[in-house]
Amino acid sequence: MSDDGALPPDDVLAGRLRKGDESAFEQVLDAWSASMLRLARSFVSTDASAEEVVQETWLAVIRGIEGFEGRAALKTWVFRILVNTAKKRGMKESRTLPFGSLTFDDEGPTVDPSRFRPAGDPYPGHWLADRKPQRWSDPESAAERAEIGRVVAAALAELPDRNRIVITLRDLEGYSSDEVCELLDISHGNQRVILHRSRAAVRVKLEHYFDAERGIHRGL
Amino acid sequence: MDCDEFVELVTLFLDGALDAATEQRFVDHLSLCDGCDAYLDQFRRTIQTVGELPPESLSAPARDKLLSAFRSWQR
Ligand SMILES: [Zn+2]
């Protein structure tokens, strides 16, 4: 899970929320709402709808905090409510998320097969010398870091919804594989296939960016 | 192990989910293949970069509404 900075331990936090401690509520609201928005956005069709899902979730948290038993982490409990709320809303908007089964799009290689030596070559399946991955430079300035961030955000936006949901939970929110499988009710195998494809797709966009950069530096 | 197999196993490797024999072959290949070493590195950079995306935030009116809902619910 992501680092929530100065948040107190769950039992303390839940106790404060139950007692109506407004600053504790403000803390969790500010610490988690951004992640919740991002996650909700993948289930519903508009930003406004995502914000409503987050609001509805927090209202359910306020009403239900008495019933929080501490069997899961408080944040996981909140995110489960979010996912359920978002799924319901998504269904109303006729968006379906077939998490249960993989599709044709989930199969096949994640790296362009033309980058490898063909069958019949002495080293089939190995990188072709001129298509081998090149080392990426470290960003040299804040502007370059921001540019890289834009490339990644655009790459995520282009992913199919469920791919975006899985990579967001794993790599942005830092959930473990077990937690994601439980939250989304998918198998470990499917979760990993979706995650791997998503990461590979984002990597390709970054590779294009770094290749273009290298071209510029070589004066091409 | 061939490179085209290696690139499909990276997520499993990073999750520690490869069986011992495959992990051994993965690591052996890594030690010998510069292209796959770079690929793994790029994959790690990708994951790290996704993790650094800036957060969006709840609109001020939505935040205010929730704070007052909390206040009134708790009396
Ligand atoms: Zn290789």
XYZ file of C-alpha atoms and ligand atoms in Angstrom:
296
model
C 0.000 0.000 0.000
C 1.147 3.515 -0.584
C 2.779 5.520 2.125
C 0.170 7.561 3.920
C 2.684 9.688 5.706
C 1.575 10.827 9.101
C -1.653 8.857 9.449
C -1.955 7.143 12.836
C -2.433 3.373 13.082
C -5.820 2.031 11.975
C -7.270 1.313 15.412
C -6.447 4.825 16.605
C -7.774 6.357 13.404
C -10.998 4.350 13.431
C -11.514 5.257 17.094
C -11.157 8.959 16.338
C -13.525 8.738 13.385
C -16.126 6.992 15.547
C -15.797 9.745 18.130
C -16.451 12.345 15.447
C -12.937 13.809 15.356
C -13.201 16.102 12.359
C -9.455 16.539 11.906
C -9.055 12.770 11.623
C -11.740 12.691 8.936
C -10.046 15.579 7.138
C -6.765 13.642 7.229
C -8.116 10.493 5.588
C -10.243 12.503 3.183
C -7.185 14.382 1.955
C -4.856 11.378 2.020
C -7.064 8.965 0.064
C -9.477 10.928 -2.119
C -7.020 11.418 -4.996
C -6.424 7.676 -5.298
C -10.119 7.015 -4.953
C -10.958 9.449 -7.740
C -8.433 7.878 -10.039
C -9.757 4.425 -9.316
C -13.415 5.427 -9.621
C -12.707 7.110 -12.944
C -11.911 3.755 -14.497
C -15.344 2.360 -13.685
C -17.559 5.253 -14.742
C -17.864 7.435 -17.807
C -17.175 10.980 -16.617
C -15.029 12.882 -14.103
C -18.203 14.236 -12.508
C -19.540 10.733 -12.083
C -16.250 9.621 -10.494
C -16.435 12.473 -8.010
C -19.982 11.454 -7.098
C -18.794 7.894 -6.498
C -16.079 9.177 -4.170
C -18.563 11.351 -2.311
C -21.012 8.497 -2.006
C -18.212 6.292 -0.689
C -17.219 8.772 1.996
C -20.840 9.127 3.065
C -21.031 5.338 3.366
C -17.813 5.412 5.401
C -19.248 8.030 7.751
C -22.405 5.985 8.220
C -20.601 2.670 8.505
C -17.501 3.404 10.574
C -19.218 1.916 13.661
C -19.278 -1.385 11.806
C -15.595 -1.348 10.816
C -14.148 -4.361 12.569
C -10.508 -4.016 11.693
C -10.305 -7.331 9.881
C -8.904 -5.531 6.841
C -6.848 -2.347 6.848
C -9.047 0.733 7.153
C -7.920 1.944 3.731
C -8.729 -1.419 2.158
C -12.166 -1.317 3.779
C -12.773 2.149 2.331
C -11.493 1.114 -1.116
C -13.769 -1.920 -1.136
C -16.747 0.328 -0.553
C -15.454 2.528 -3.358
C -15.082 -0.333 -5.818
C -18.560 -1.650 -5.033
C -20.087 1.798 -5.379
C -18.201 2.449 -8.602
C -19.155 -0.926 -10.068
C -22.836 -0.280 -9.363
C -22.602 3.152 -10.934
C -20.707 1.762 -13.915
C -23.404 -0.834 -14.461
C -26.066 1.881 -14.448
C -24.033 3.606 -17.121
C -23.942 0.303 -19.009
C -20.215 -0.100 -18.698
C -19.229 -3.679 -18.152
C -15.909 -4.805 -16.820
C -15.382 -8.452 -17.684
C -12.776 -9.117 -15.050
C -13.606 -12.776 -14.857
C -12.197 -13.955 -18.138
C -9.399 -12.908 -20.419
C -10.091 -12.006 -24.027
C -8.241 -12.287 -27.292
C -6.633 -8.888 -26.561
C -5.007 -10.325 -23.454
C -3.102 -12.942 -25.387
C -0.135 -12.794 -27.686
C 3.326 -11.348 -27.147
C 3.829 -8.022 -25.363
C 6.954 -7.189 -27.368
C 6.799 -6.815 -31.144
C 7.972 -10.239 -32.443
C 9.842 -8.548 -35.285
C 12.411 -7.375 -32.722
C 13.602 -10.954 -32.218
C 15.628 -13.216 -34.507
C 13.287 -15.447 -36.512
C 13.036 -19.225 -36.536
C 15.863 -20.618 -38.640
C 18.330 -18.043 -37.300
C 21.199 -19.577 -35.254
C 19.780 -17.717 -32.203
C 16.009 -17.683 -32.728
C 14.045 -15.653 -30.186
C 16.997 -13.436 -29.286
C 17.067 -9.687 -29.780
C 18.088 -8.491 -33.206
C 21.219 -6.384 -32.766
C 19.610 -3.195 -34.024
C 16.264 -3.684 -32.224
C 17.637 -4.418 -28.756
C 16.339 -2.299 -25.843
C 18.612 0.655 -25.184
C 19.401 2.060 -21.749
C 17.254 5.032 -20.830
C 18.906 8.213 -19.703
C 17.981 9.770 -16.367
C 15.788 12.838 -16.698
C 18.008 15.888 -16.691
C 15.540 18.516 -15.557
C 12.193 19.054 -13.867
C 10.761 19.818 -17.299
C 11.920 16.459 -18.628
C 10.489 14.681 -15.569
C 7.176 16.448 -16.150
C 7.255 15.432 -19.813
C 7.846 11.801 -18.843
C 4.920 12.061 -16.430
C 2.718 13.292 -19.278
C 3.805 10.391 -21.485
C 2.873 7.917 -18.757
C -0.454 9.607 -17.970
C -1.357 9.521 -21.671
C -0.325 5.870 -21.892
C -2.560 4.993 -18.933
C -5.457 6.900 -20.463
C -5.198 4.790 -23.614
C -5.340 1.466 -21.772
C -8.551 -0.560 -21.667
C -10.414 0.190 -18.422
C -9.599 -2.980 -16.576
C -5.935 -2.735 -17.496
C -5.884 0.812 -16.173
C -7.625 -0.296 -12.975
C -5.113 -3.070 -12.330
C -1.957 -1.063 -13.079
C -3.298 1.869 -11.053
C -3.915 -0.319 -8.040
C -0.600 -2.161 -8.269
C 1.891 0.444 -9.413
C 0.332 3.732 -8.411
C -1.428 2.791 -5.201
C 1.073 0.103 -4.315
C -1.438 -2.654 -3.560
C -0.122 -6.203 -3.434
C -1.210 -8.825 -5.909
C -3.352 -10.492 -3.205
C -5.095 -7.248 -2.358
C -5.910 -6.475 -5.998
C -7.283 -9.972 -6.598
C -9.491 -9.596 -3.560
C -10.661 -6.071 -4.393
C -11.554 -6.896 -7.986
C -12.445 -10.535 -7.455
C -10.076 -11.818 -10.141
C -7.669 -14.731 -10.158
C -3.938 -14.278 -9.602
C -3.237 -15.540 -13.103
C -5.577 -13.061 -14.780
C -4.410 -10.213 -12.597
C -0.814 -10.873 -13.600
C -1.556 -11.167 -17.304
C -3.474 -7.878 -17.264
C -0.780 -6.164 -15.187
C 2.038 -7.400 -17.390
C 0.308 -6.260 -20.581
C -0.444 -2.880 -19.058
C 3.132 -2.306 -17.932
C 4.468 -3.471 -21.290
C 2.161 -1.018 -23.086
C 3.324 1.887 -20.913
C 6.958 0.811 -21.413
C 6.514 1.009 -25.194
C 5.335 4.623 -24.926
C 8.308 5.487 -22.735
C 10.622 3.725 -25.151
C 9.284 5.866 -28.006
C 9.863 8.935 -25.882
C 13.448 7.974 -24.965
C 14.259 6.907 -28.533
C 13.091 10.303 -29.782
C 15.194 11.998 -27.098
C 18.261 10.044 -28.156
C 17.626 11.087 -31.729
C 17.562 14.710 -30.686
C 20.768 14.366 -28.695
C 22.523 12.748 -31.619
C 21.349 15.679 -33.682
C 19.097 13.569 -35.903
C 15.907 -19.163 -22.087
C 15.282 -16.999 -25.135
C 14.718 -13.246 -25.016
C 11.143 -13.529 -26.296
C 10.328 -15.804 -23.358
C 12.214 -13.608 -20.888
C 10.199 -10.469 -21.692
C 6.921 -12.251 -20.874
C 8.138 -13.383 -17.442
C 9.230 -10.044 -16.029
C 6.086 -9.334 -13.981
C 6.108 -12.846 -12.541
C 9.791 -12.434 -11.698
C 9.240 -9.072 -9.986
C 6.356 -10.560 -7.977
C 8.581 -13.438 -6.900
C 6.063 -15.759 -8.508
C 8.317 -17.831 -10.782
C 8.961 -21.416 -9.800
C 12.535 -22.042 -8.662
C 13.723 -23.680 -11.893
C 12.306 -20.945 -14.127
C 13.654 -18.237 -11.854
C 17.082 -19.819 -12.143
C 16.849 -19.821 -15.944
C 15.589 -16.222 -15.860
C 18.512 -15.057 -13.737
C 21.019 -17.045 -15.814
C 19.717 -15.423 -18.973
C 19.847 -11.996 -17.329
C 23.533 -12.466 -16.528
C 24.333 -13.230 -20.162
C 22.043 -10.937 -22.123
C 22.555 -7.220 -22.241
C 19.302 -6.581 -24.128
C 17.191 -8.342 -21.512
C 19.100 -6.657 -18.702
C 18.153 -3.323 -20.296
C 14.566 -4.533 -20.772
C 14.193 -5.448 -17.095
C 15.651 -2.096 -16.150
C 13.183 -0.307 -18.436
C 10.328 -2.278 -16.894
C 11.382 -1.217 -13.412
C 11.634 2.405 -14.559
C 8.152 2.123 -16.060
C 6.688 0.872 -12.779
C 8.504 3.567 -10.837
C 7.317 6.304 -13.199
C 3.694 5.161 -12.968
C 4.078 5.358 -9.183
C 5.169 8.971 -9.365
C 2.122 10.343 -11.184
C 0.750 13.395 -9.416
C -2.550 12.976 -7.580
C -5.820 14.523 -8.619
C -7.873 15.981 -5.817
C -11.438 16.281 -4.763
C -13.061 19.599 -5.708
C -13.352 22.140 -2.889
C -17.169 22.066 -2.857
C -17.199 18.259 -2.653
C -14.667 18.340 0.170
C -16.698 20.955 2.093
C -19.872 18.994 1.605
C -18.264 15.849 3.023
C -16.774 17.660 6.007
C -20.167 19.103 6.895
C -21.802 15.707 6.368
C -19.286 14.244 8.813
C -19.990 17.012 11.315
C -23.754 16.588 11.198
C -23.671 12.792 11.206
C -21.552 12.793 14.334
C -23.826 15.455 15.900
Zn 17.800 -11.849 -23.737
